[in-house]
Short mmCIF file of C-alpha atoms and ligand atoms in Angstrom, two decimals:
data_model
loop_
_atom_site.label_atom_id
_atom_site.label_comp_id
_atom_site.label_asym_id
_atom_site.label_seq_id
_atom_site.Cartn_x
_atom_site.Cartn_y
_atom_site.Cartn_z
CA MET T 1 103.14 82.04 123.47
CA ARG T 2 101.40 84.25 120.87
CA ARG T 3 101.19 82.82 117.39
CA VAL T 4 101.62 85.52 114.76
CA LEU T 5 100.61 85.66 111.13
CA VAL T 6 102.16 88.49 109.09
CA LEU T 7 100.38 89.97 106.06
CA GLY T 8 102.97 91.96 104.16
CA SER T 9 106.00 90.15 105.57
CA THR T 10 108.36 91.24 102.77
CA GLY T 11 107.79 94.97 103.33
CA SER T 12 109.47 97.26 105.81
CA ILE T 13 107.02 96.67 108.70
CA GLY T 14 106.87 92.95 107.91
CA LYS T 15 110.65 92.57 108.13
CA GLN T 16 110.79 94.54 111.37
CA THR T 17 107.98 92.35 112.76
CA LEU T 18 110.11 89.28 112.10
CA ASP T 19 112.99 91.00 113.87
CA VAL T 20 110.78 91.59 116.94
CA VAL T 21 109.67 87.95 116.91
CA ARG T 22 113.32 86.81 116.68
CA ARG T 23 114.08 88.80 119.85
CA LEU T 24 111.24 87.14 121.77
CA PRO T 25 111.42 83.40 120.97
CA ALA T 26 109.77 82.43 124.27
CA ARG T 27 106.76 84.71 123.70
CA LEU T 28 106.17 84.95 119.98
CA GLN T 29 106.07 82.46 117.13
CA VAL T 30 105.43 83.07 113.43
CA VAL T 31 102.80 80.68 112.04
CA GLY T 32 102.13 82.25 108.64
CA LEU T 33 103.53 84.76 106.15
CA ALA T 34 101.91 86.49 103.22
CA THR T 35 102.80 89.19 100.74
CA TYR T 36 101.65 90.79 97.53
CA ARG T 37 103.88 89.13 94.93
CA ASP T 38 107.52 88.92 96.11
CA HIS T 39 107.60 85.12 96.43
CA LYS T 40 111.41 84.93 96.51
CA THR T 41 111.69 86.89 99.75
CA LEU T 42 108.54 85.21 101.10
CA LEU T 43 109.89 81.67 100.59
CA ALA T 44 113.25 82.63 102.15
CA GLN T 45 111.43 84.06 105.18
CA ALA T 46 109.23 80.97 105.44
CA ALA T 47 112.29 78.71 105.41
CA GLU T 48 114.00 80.83 108.06
CA CYS T 49 110.94 80.87 110.35
CA GLY T 50 110.13 77.19 109.71
CA VAL T 51 106.68 78.13 108.43
CA ARG T 52 104.63 76.14 105.91
CA THR T 53 101.61 78.44 105.70
CA ILE T 54 102.16 81.17 103.13
CA GLY T 55 99.99 83.55 101.13
CA LEU T 56 100.41 85.51 97.90
CA ILE T 57 97.93 88.02 96.50
CA GLU T 58 99.46 87.90 93.02
CA PRO T 59 101.36 84.64 92.55
CA SER T 60 103.54 84.45 89.49
CA PRO T 61 102.10 81.83 87.07
CA SER T 62 105.42 79.98 86.91
CA LEU T 63 105.53 79.49 90.68
CA ALA T 64 105.14 75.91 91.90
CA LEU T 65 104.28 75.69 95.58
CA THR T 66 104.38 72.01 96.35
CA ALA T 67 105.72 71.77 99.89
CA GLN T 68 103.65 74.64 101.30
CA ASP T 69 100.12 75.31 102.43
CA ALA T 70 99.63 78.17 100.00
CA TYR T 71 96.76 80.67 100.10
CA LEU T 72 96.35 82.65 96.90
CA GLY T 73 94.58 85.89 96.05
CA VAL T 74 92.77 88.22 98.44
CA GLU T 75 90.20 85.44 99.12
CA GLY T 76 93.07 83.12 100.01
CA LEU T 77 94.39 85.61 102.55
CA CYS T 78 90.90 85.97 104.04
CA ALA T 79 90.85 82.20 104.69
CA MET T 80 94.46 82.15 105.88
CA VAL T 81 93.95 84.71 108.67
CA GLN T 82 91.06 82.67 110.07
CA ARG T 83 93.17 79.53 110.68
CA ALA T 84 92.70 78.18 114.20
CA GLU T 85 96.35 78.38 115.27
CA VAL T 86 96.58 82.14 114.58
CA ASP T 87 96.35 84.45 117.63
CA VAL T 88 97.59 87.75 116.16
CA VAL T 89 97.36 88.99 112.58
CA VAL T 90 99.83 91.75 111.68
CA VAL T 91 98.34 93.73 108.79
CA ALA T 92 101.18 95.43 106.94
CA LEU T 93 100.20 95.07 103.29
CA GLY T 94 100.43 98.26 101.25
CA GLY T 95 97.09 99.98 100.74
CA ALA T 96 93.37 99.30 100.85
CA VAL T 97 93.92 95.81 99.39
CA ALA T 98 94.37 94.79 103.04
CA LEU T 99 90.72 95.67 103.86
CA MET T 100 89.05 92.27 103.27
CA PRO T 101 91.73 90.17 105.04
CA THR T 102 91.54 92.61 108.00
CA LEU T 103 87.76 92.19 108.19
CA ALA T 104 88.15 88.39 107.94
CA ALA T 105 90.63 88.38 110.85
CA LEU T 106 88.31 90.54 112.97
CA GLN T 107 85.34 88.31 112.12
CA ALA T 108 87.31 85.33 113.43
CA GLY T 109 87.93 87.23 116.70
CA LYS T 110 91.71 87.51 116.19
CA ILE T 111 93.93 90.20 117.64
CA VAL T 112 94.68 92.50 114.69
CA ALA T 113 97.84 94.60 114.87
CA LEU T 114 97.23 97.16 112.14
CA ALA T 115 100.01 98.96 110.30
CA THR T 116 98.04 99.56 107.09
CA LYS T 117 96.23 102.82 107.90
CA GLU T 118 94.56 102.78 104.45
CA VAL T 119 92.22 100.09 105.82
CA LEU T 120 90.73 102.50 108.37
CA VAL T 121 90.64 105.38 105.90
CA ALA T 122 88.88 103.30 103.24
CA ALA T 123 86.26 101.74 105.54
CA GLY T 124 86.84 102.83 109.14
CA GLU T 125 83.23 102.59 110.30
CA VAL T 126 82.80 99.06 108.92
CA VAL T 127 86.12 97.92 110.42
CA MET T 128 85.40 99.34 113.89
CA GLN T 129 81.83 97.94 113.89
CA THR T 130 83.16 94.52 112.91
CA ALA T 131 85.78 94.61 115.66
CA ARG T 132 83.13 95.47 118.27
CA ARG T 133 80.56 92.97 117.00
CA CYS T 134 83.07 90.09 116.90
CA HIS T 135 84.82 91.03 120.18
CA ALA T 136 88.11 91.24 118.30
CA THR T 137 90.99 93.43 119.47
CA LEU T 138 92.36 96.03 117.08
CA LEU T 139 95.74 97.50 118.08
CA PRO T 140 97.61 100.19 116.15
CA ILE T 141 101.17 99.68 114.87
CA ASP T 142 101.35 103.17 113.37
CA SER T 143 103.82 104.94 115.70
CA GLU T 144 101.61 108.00 116.39
CA HIS T 145 98.59 105.85 117.16
CA SER T 146 100.60 103.49 119.31
CA GLY T 147 101.80 106.57 121.19
CA ALA T 148 98.26 107.97 121.49
CA PHE T 149 96.96 104.56 122.61
CA GLN T 150 99.59 104.46 125.37
CA ALA T 151 98.96 108.08 126.42
CA MET T 152 95.19 107.45 126.47
CA LEU T 153 95.69 104.95 129.29
CA ALA T 154 96.33 107.91 131.63
CA GLY T 155 92.61 108.79 131.63
CA LYS T 156 89.20 107.69 130.40
CA PRO T 157 88.22 107.96 126.71
CA GLU T 158 85.47 110.47 127.53
CA GLN T 159 88.01 112.68 129.35
CA VAL T 160 90.09 113.27 126.21
CA ALA T 161 89.97 116.89 125.06
CA ARG T 162 92.50 116.84 122.23
CA LEU T 163 94.64 114.32 120.45
CA ILE T 164 97.78 115.66 118.80
CA LEU T 165 99.68 113.67 116.18
CA THR T 166 103.16 114.85 115.31
CA ALA T 167 104.64 114.94 111.81
CA SER T 168 108.30 115.28 110.86
CA GLY T 169 107.38 117.47 107.89
CA GLY T 170 109.27 115.14 105.52
CA PRO T 171 112.16 116.15 103.26
CA PHE T 172 110.52 119.35 101.93
CA ARG T 173 109.73 121.18 105.16
CA THR T 174 112.07 124.06 104.28
CA ARG T 175 112.34 123.68 100.48
CA PRO T 176 111.31 126.84 98.55
CA LEU T 177 107.68 126.41 97.43
CA ASP T 178 108.34 127.62 93.88
CA THR T 179 110.62 124.59 93.28
CA PHE T 180 108.02 121.94 94.22
CA ASP T 181 107.20 121.22 90.55
CA ALA T 182 110.79 120.02 90.08
CA ILE T 183 110.80 117.52 92.96
CA THR T 184 112.22 114.19 91.80
CA VAL T 185 111.30 110.69 92.98
CA GLU T 186 114.76 110.32 94.54
CA GLU T 187 114.37 113.55 96.52
CA ALA T 188 110.91 112.55 97.74
CA LEU T 189 112.21 109.15 98.87
CA GLN T 190 114.78 110.75 101.21
CA HIS T 191 112.97 110.82 104.52
CA PRO T 192 114.96 112.61 107.25
CA ASN T 193 114.05 110.34 110.21
CA TRP T 194 112.28 107.13 109.19
CA HIS T 195 113.25 104.29 106.85
CA MET T 196 110.01 103.06 105.34
CA GLY T 197 108.47 101.65 102.17
CA ALA T 198 108.19 103.84 99.06
CA LYS T 199 104.44 104.57 99.28
CA ILE T 200 104.45 105.80 102.87
CA THR T 201 107.66 107.78 102.27
CA ILE T 202 105.99 109.71 99.44
CA ASP T 203 102.90 110.14 101.64
CA SER T 204 105.19 111.60 104.31
CA ALA T 205 106.66 114.06 101.81
CA THR T 206 103.19 115.27 100.72
CA MET T 207 101.93 114.86 104.31
CA MET T 208 99.00 112.82 103.02
CA ASN T 209 100.35 110.29 105.50
CA LYS T 210 99.39 112.58 108.38
CA GLY T 211 96.01 113.25 106.80
CA LEU T 212 95.34 109.51 106.60
CA GLU T 213 96.50 109.22 110.21
CA VAL T 214 94.02 111.89 111.35
CA ILE T 215 91.21 109.80 109.84
CA GLU T 216 92.74 106.62 111.30
CA ALA T 217 92.81 108.25 114.77
CA GLN T 218 89.19 109.36 114.46
CA HIS T 219 88.09 105.75 113.98
CA LEU T 220 90.51 104.04 116.36
CA PHE T 221 89.84 106.31 119.31
CA GLY T 222 86.26 107.39 118.59
CA VAL T 223 87.16 111.08 118.78
CA ARG T 224 85.60 113.90 116.77
CA LEU T 225 87.57 115.34 113.86
CA GLU T 226 87.88 118.73 115.61
CA GLN T 227 89.68 116.99 118.48
CA VAL T 228 92.51 115.67 116.27
CA GLU T 229 95.35 118.09 115.54
CA VAL T 230 98.69 117.88 113.79
CA LEU T 231 101.93 119.51 114.90
CA LEU T 232 105.18 119.60 112.96
CA HIS T 233 107.94 118.10 115.07
CA PRO T 234 111.07 117.60 112.95
CA GLN T 235 112.91 115.45 115.54
CA SER T 236 110.27 112.63 115.47
CA ILE T 237 110.74 111.88 119.18
CA VAL T 238 107.31 112.82 120.54
CA HIS T 239 104.89 110.68 118.53
CA ALA T 240 101.56 111.73 120.00
CA LEU T 241 100.10 113.81 122.81
CA VAL T 242 96.78 113.41 124.55
CA GLU T 243 95.32 116.42 126.30
CA PHE T 244 92.69 115.57 128.92
CA VAL T 245 89.79 117.80 129.95
CA ASP T 246 91.68 119.08 133.01
CA GLY T 247 94.40 120.49 130.74
CA SER T 248 96.99 117.83 131.57
CA THR T 249 98.82 116.59 128.48
CA ILE T 250 100.44 113.14 128.32
CA ALA T 251 103.00 112.54 125.56
CA GLN T 252 104.66 109.36 124.32
CA LEU T 253 108.36 109.68 123.45
CA SER T 254 110.79 107.22 121.88
CA LEU T 255 113.39 107.01 119.14
CA PRO T 256 111.91 106.74 115.62
CA ASP T 257 112.11 102.93 115.49
CA MET T 258 109.03 101.00 114.33
CA ARG T 259 110.09 97.90 116.25
CA LEU T 260 108.84 99.50 119.47
CA PRO T 261 105.20 100.03 118.35
CA ILE T 262 105.28 96.60 116.68
CA GLN T 263 106.48 94.96 119.88
CA TYR T 264 103.96 96.89 121.96
CA ALA T 265 101.09 95.65 119.77
CA LEU T 266 102.36 92.05 119.68
CA LEU T 267 102.82 91.81 123.46
CA TYR T 268 100.06 94.16 124.65
CA PRO T 269 99.50 94.69 127.56
CA GLU T 270 102.96 93.30 128.48
CA ARG T 271 106.18 95.29 128.25
CA VAL T 272 109.57 93.61 128.06
CA ASP T 273 113.16 94.72 127.43
CA THR T 274 114.31 93.58 123.98
CA GLN T 275 117.49 95.68 123.96
CA LEU T 276 116.22 98.22 121.45
CA PRO T 277 118.22 101.49 121.33
CA ARG T 278 117.11 103.88 124.10
CA LEU T 279 116.13 107.53 123.94
CA ARG T 280 118.67 109.86 125.55
CA LEU T 281 117.07 113.30 125.60
CA GLU T 282 120.40 114.98 126.48
CA GLN T 283 121.69 113.74 123.12
CA ILE T 284 118.61 115.03 121.27
CA GLY T 285 118.89 118.40 123.02
CA GLN T 286 115.88 120.19 121.56
CA LEU T 287 112.33 119.24 120.76
CA THR T 288 110.53 121.80 118.58
CA PHE T 289 106.92 122.11 117.44
CA GLU T 290 105.15 124.25 114.86
CA THR T 291 101.84 124.41 112.99
CA PRO T 292 101.99 122.87 109.48
CA ASP T 293 101.65 125.33 106.58
CA PRO T 294 98.54 124.43 104.51
CA VAL T 295 100.07 125.84 101.31
CA ARG T 296 103.11 123.58 101.66
CA TYR T 297 101.02 120.53 102.56
CA PRO T 298 97.71 120.66 100.58
CA CYS T 299 97.21 116.90 101.06
CA LEU T 300 96.70 117.41 104.79
CA GLU T 301 93.90 119.89 104.03
CA LEU T 302 92.34 117.48 101.53
CA ALA T 303 92.28 114.73 104.15
CA TYR T 304 90.57 116.99 106.70
CA ALA T 305 88.05 118.01 104.01
CA ALA T 306 87.34 114.36 103.14
CA ALA T 307 86.90 113.47 106.81
CA ARG T 308 84.54 116.43 107.32
CA ILE T 309 82.37 115.33 104.38
CA GLY T 310 82.56 111.71 105.58
CA GLY T 311 80.77 108.73 104.01
CA THR T 312 82.77 107.38 101.10
CA MET T 313 84.81 110.60 100.59
CA PRO T 314 87.79 109.36 102.68
CA THR T 315 87.69 106.13 100.64
CA VAL T 316 88.03 108.20 97.46
CA LEU T 317 90.79 110.35 98.97
CA ASN T 318 92.77 107.22 99.80
CA ALA T 319 92.23 105.34 96.53
CA ALA T 320 93.01 108.44 94.43
CA ASN T 321 96.15 109.01 96.46
CA GLU T 322 97.31 105.38 96.08
CA VAL T 323 97.02 105.62 92.28
CA ALA T 324 98.60 109.09 92.13
CA VAL T 325 101.57 108.06 94.30
CA ARG T 326 102.17 104.99 92.14
CA ALA T 327 102.11 107.19 89.01
CA PHE T 328 104.60 109.58 90.63
CA LEU T 329 106.91 106.70 91.57
CA GLN T 330 106.68 105.52 87.95
CA ARG T 331 107.65 109.08 86.89
CA ARG T 332 104.39 109.58 84.97
CA ILE T 333 103.25 112.64 86.95
CA ARG T 334 104.88 115.44 88.96
CA PHE T 335 104.99 115.60 92.75
CA THR T 336 102.56 118.53 92.70
CA ASP T 337 100.10 116.52 90.57
CA ILE T 338 99.42 114.20 93.53
CA PRO T 339 97.19 116.66 95.45
CA ARG T 340 95.69 117.92 92.15
CA LEU T 341 94.56 114.42 91.15
CA VAL T 342 93.21 113.64 94.61
CA GLU T 343 91.26 116.90 94.66
CA ARG T 344 89.89 116.26 91.18
CA ALA T 345 88.63 112.81 92.22
CA MET T 346 87.05 114.26 95.37
CA ARG T 347 85.27 116.98 93.37
CA ALA T 348 83.88 114.41 90.94
CA HIS T 349 82.63 112.09 93.68
CA THR T 350 79.16 112.14 95.23
CA PRO T 351 79.65 110.62 98.68
CA ALA T 352 77.44 107.74 99.81
CA PRO T 353 76.98 106.30 103.32
CA ALA T 354 80.05 104.35 104.48
CA THR T 355 78.80 100.78 104.04
CA LEU T 356 81.25 98.10 102.91
CA GLU T 357 79.57 97.82 99.50
CA ASN T 358 79.67 101.59 98.94
CA ALA T 359 83.30 101.77 100.09
CA LEU T 360 84.40 99.01 97.70
CA GLN T 361 82.50 100.73 94.88
CA ALA T 362 83.94 104.19 95.67
CA ASP T 363 87.44 102.72 95.92
CA ALA T 364 87.17 101.09 92.49
CA TRP T 365 85.61 104.22 90.97
CA ALA T 366 88.37 106.51 92.26
CA ARG T 367 91.14 104.19 91.04
CA ALA T 368 89.62 104.11 87.55
CA PHE T 369 88.98 107.88 87.58
CA VAL T 370 92.55 108.81 88.49
CA SER T 371 94.06 106.20 86.16
CA GLU T 372 92.25 108.00 83.29
CA PHE T 373 94.53 111.01 83.68
MG1 LIG B 401 102.77 107.10 111.40
#
């Protein structure tokens, strides 16, 4: 029996994690749930799972939590993940706010199943060093990285030549470029293949999501930036490909359903049948691939640039993007302002070595800088 604590249980990945646990009552048990501020959904989930341990980053002042073991604020979550009965911590909170609880879980030697890629973009070196030092296991929930992780098992890490992440291209893959200024929030939230939270859906439309994933892959798999490539694959069936030095390429294929990578991380290295819908290639028919157009997807270029510069530049890329996406969702800026604001923050930033202190400072600086506009 693996005992699972879910950070971000009220979000899309959190809800799908609970669905996976429900399908595997003999193997998985929820022992704690936490979220940012949606206490209504959180308390309903806790009642359903029979869980007393809950966490809230931003509890509403009127909320009285008498019957529960409640952990409040980011510090509260850091203590919560270290509880003795926790085996696996699912990190699915939105954004770099998940960094400190992730580090706390790794420091306690827990298995961390990571969905929040922003954590590795904001402070990848610190996170990977902590995982190694504390003998903690870090497993990806991101579908491309789960696919790459599985494909990697066909060879040795030092035999990897190239790692290819696929991208659907989002809703604007064929939209005329001269109409990008007019993109509405509703249009950007219409993802063709995946049903996800608002932030990652916008990131998929700008393709910043893939840029963050390139940086995530660099840290997770210890590969050089030049080894990580992105291919547009509108069907979202092939999630990642690993090319080995002999030229053999191993791909991971499945329907676009996050429950599979979640289940893989929760049960790793076990595989069991949980009756998820199966891939039938004869029904898909065609799998196509193309190189992404840098003019259409400037955010992907910005992410590569930030990764090339290194240090705290990826931290700034991520923080600036988080603020810009929120402003777009609040209809305060245009879709095309997102890459402009990120680029402006990157230009204004002098990168420092990627220590935790520097990363936290750069993150705060970039948020304040972009909020100014
Ligand atoms: Mg992904």
